[in-house]
PDB file of C-alpha atoms in Angstrom:
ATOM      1  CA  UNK E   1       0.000   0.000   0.000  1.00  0.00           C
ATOM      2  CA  UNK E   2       2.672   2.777   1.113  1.00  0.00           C
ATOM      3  CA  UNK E   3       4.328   1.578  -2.508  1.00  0.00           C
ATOM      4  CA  UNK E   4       1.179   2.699  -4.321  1.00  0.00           C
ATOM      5  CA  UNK E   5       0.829   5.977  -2.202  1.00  0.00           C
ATOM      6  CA  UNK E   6       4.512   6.972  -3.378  1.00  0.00           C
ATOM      7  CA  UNK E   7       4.342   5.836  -7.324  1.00  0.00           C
ATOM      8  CA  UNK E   8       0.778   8.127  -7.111  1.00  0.00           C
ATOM      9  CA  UNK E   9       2.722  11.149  -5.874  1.00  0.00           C
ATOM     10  CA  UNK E  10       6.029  10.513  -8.149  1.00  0.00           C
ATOM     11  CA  UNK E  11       3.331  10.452 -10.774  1.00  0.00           C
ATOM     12  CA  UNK E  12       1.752  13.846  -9.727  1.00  0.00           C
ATOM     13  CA  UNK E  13       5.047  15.587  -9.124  1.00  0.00           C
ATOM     14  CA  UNK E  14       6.232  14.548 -12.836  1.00  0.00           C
ATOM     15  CA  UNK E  15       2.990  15.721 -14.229  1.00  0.00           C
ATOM     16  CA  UNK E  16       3.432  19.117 -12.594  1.00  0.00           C
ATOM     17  CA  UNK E  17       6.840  19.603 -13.494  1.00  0.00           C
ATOM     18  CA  UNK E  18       5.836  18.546 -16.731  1.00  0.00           C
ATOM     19  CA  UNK E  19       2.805  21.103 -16.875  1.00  0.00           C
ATOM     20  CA  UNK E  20       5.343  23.898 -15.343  1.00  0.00           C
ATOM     21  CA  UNK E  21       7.803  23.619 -18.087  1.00  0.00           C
ATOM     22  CA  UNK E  22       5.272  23.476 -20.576  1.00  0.00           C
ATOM     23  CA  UNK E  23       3.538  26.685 -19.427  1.00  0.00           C
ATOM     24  CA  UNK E  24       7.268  28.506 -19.418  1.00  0.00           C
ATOM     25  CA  UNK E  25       7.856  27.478 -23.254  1.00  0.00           C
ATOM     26  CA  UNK E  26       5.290  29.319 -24.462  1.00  0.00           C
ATOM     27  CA  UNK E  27       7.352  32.656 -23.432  1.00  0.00           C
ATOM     28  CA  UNK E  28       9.875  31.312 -24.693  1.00  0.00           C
ATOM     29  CA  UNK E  29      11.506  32.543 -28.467  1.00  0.00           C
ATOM     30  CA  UNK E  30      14.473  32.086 -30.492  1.00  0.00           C
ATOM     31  CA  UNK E  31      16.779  34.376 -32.986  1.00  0.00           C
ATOM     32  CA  UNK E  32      19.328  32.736 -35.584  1.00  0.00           C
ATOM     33  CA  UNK E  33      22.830  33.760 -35.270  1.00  0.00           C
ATOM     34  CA  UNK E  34      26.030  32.871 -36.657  1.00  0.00           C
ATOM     35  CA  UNK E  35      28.169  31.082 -34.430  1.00  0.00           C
ATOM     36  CA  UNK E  36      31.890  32.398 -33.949  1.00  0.00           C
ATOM     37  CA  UNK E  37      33.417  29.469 -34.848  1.00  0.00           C
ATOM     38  CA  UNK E  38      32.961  27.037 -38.169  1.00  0.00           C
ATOM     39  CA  UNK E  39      33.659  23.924 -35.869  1.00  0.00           C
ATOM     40  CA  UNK E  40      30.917  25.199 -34.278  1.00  0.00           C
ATOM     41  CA  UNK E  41      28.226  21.571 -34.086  1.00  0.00           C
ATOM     42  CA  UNK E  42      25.820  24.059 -35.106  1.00  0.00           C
ATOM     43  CA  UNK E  43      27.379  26.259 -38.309  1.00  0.00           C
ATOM     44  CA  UNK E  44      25.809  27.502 -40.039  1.00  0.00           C
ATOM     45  CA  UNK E  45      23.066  28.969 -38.162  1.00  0.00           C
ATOM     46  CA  UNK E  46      22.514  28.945 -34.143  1.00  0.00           C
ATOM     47  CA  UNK E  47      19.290  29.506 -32.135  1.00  0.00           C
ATOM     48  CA  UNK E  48      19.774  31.843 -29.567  1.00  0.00           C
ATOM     49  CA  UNK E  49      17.325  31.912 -27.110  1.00  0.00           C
ATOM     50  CA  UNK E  50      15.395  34.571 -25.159  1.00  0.00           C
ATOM     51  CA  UNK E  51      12.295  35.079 -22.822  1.00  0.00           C
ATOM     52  CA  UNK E  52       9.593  37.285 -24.410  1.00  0.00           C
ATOM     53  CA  UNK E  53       7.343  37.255 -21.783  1.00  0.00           C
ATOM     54  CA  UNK E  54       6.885  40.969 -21.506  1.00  0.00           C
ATOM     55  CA  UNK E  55       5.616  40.970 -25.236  1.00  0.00           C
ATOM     56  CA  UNK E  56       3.345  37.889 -25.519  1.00  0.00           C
ATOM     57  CA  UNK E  57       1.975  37.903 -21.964  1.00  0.00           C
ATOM     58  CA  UNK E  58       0.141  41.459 -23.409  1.00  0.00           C
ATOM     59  CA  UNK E  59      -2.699  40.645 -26.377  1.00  0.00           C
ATOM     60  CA  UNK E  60      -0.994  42.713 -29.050  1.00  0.00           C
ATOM     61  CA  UNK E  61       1.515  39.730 -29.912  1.00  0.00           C
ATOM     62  CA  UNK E  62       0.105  36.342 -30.965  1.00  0.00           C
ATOM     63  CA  UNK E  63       3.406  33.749 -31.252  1.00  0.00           C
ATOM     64  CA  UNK E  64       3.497  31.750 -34.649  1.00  0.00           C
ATOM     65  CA  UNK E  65       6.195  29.558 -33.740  1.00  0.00           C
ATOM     66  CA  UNK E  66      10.153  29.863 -32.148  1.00  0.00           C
ATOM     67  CA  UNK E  67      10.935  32.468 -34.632  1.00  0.00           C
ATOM     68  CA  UNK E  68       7.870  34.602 -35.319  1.00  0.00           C
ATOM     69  CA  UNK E  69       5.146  36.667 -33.493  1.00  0.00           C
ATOM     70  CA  UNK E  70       2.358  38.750 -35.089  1.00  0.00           C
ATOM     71  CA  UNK E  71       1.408  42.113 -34.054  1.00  0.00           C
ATOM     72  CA  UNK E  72      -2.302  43.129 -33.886  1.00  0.00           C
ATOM     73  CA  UNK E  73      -1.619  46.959 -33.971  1.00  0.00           C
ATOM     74  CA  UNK E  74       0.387  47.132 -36.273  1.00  0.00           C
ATOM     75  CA  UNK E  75       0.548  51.132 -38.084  1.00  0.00           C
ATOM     76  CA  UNK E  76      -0.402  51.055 -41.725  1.00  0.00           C
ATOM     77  CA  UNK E  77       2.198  51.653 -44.381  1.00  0.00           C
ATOM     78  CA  UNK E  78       0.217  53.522 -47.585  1.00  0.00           C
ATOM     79  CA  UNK E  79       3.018  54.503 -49.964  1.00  0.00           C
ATOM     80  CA  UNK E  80       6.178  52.166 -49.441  1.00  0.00           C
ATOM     81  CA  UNK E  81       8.042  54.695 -51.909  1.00  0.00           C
ATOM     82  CA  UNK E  82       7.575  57.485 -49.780  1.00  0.00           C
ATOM     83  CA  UNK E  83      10.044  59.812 -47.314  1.00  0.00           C
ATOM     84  CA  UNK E  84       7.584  59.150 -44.098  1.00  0.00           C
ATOM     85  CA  UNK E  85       8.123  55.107 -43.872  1.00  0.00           C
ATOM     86  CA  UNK E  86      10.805  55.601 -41.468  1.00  0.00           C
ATOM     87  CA  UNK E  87       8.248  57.546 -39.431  1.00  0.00           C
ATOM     88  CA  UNK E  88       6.133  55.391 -39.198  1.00  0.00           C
ATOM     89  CA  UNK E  89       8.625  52.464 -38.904  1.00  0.00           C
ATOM     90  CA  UNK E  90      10.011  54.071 -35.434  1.00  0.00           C
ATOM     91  CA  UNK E  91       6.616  54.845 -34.172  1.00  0.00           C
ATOM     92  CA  UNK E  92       5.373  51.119 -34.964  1.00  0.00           C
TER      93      UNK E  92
END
């Protein structure tokens, strides 16, 4: 009896951990960089990790995946070709 008491709490302490890590990856996002080294196991391209909590715990963000996160209010662009983009580019 004690043996099935313990393997039902190792089971509910693996399943929380489990749940916890989980719930942390979705903050969790990733930039490519190059590596500083060609031996490097991962040339060409790295993933360097970050926590972007502050951005996708607000609803403005929705994450796509690792790499890429939408923004809901976003500033339209009308005319690409004209002098104002970077305006609008630093106030976005």
């Amino acid at each position: 009896m004690k043996g099935y008491y313990f393997l039902v709490v190792l089971l509910l302490t693996a399943l929380c951990g489990g749940g916890y890590v989980m719930y942390q990856q979705q903050y969790k996002m990733a930039v490519h960089v190059t590596p500083e080294s060609e031996n490097d196991p991962e040339w060409p391209s790295k993933k360097k990790w970050f926590d972007a909590s502050e951005w996708l715990s607000t609803p403005q963000y929705i994450k796509i995946n690792d790499f890429y996160v939408i923004n809901t209010r976003y500033v339209p662009i009308g005319d690409l070709n004209s002098d104002q983009i970077i305006f609008y580019l630093k106030k976005g």
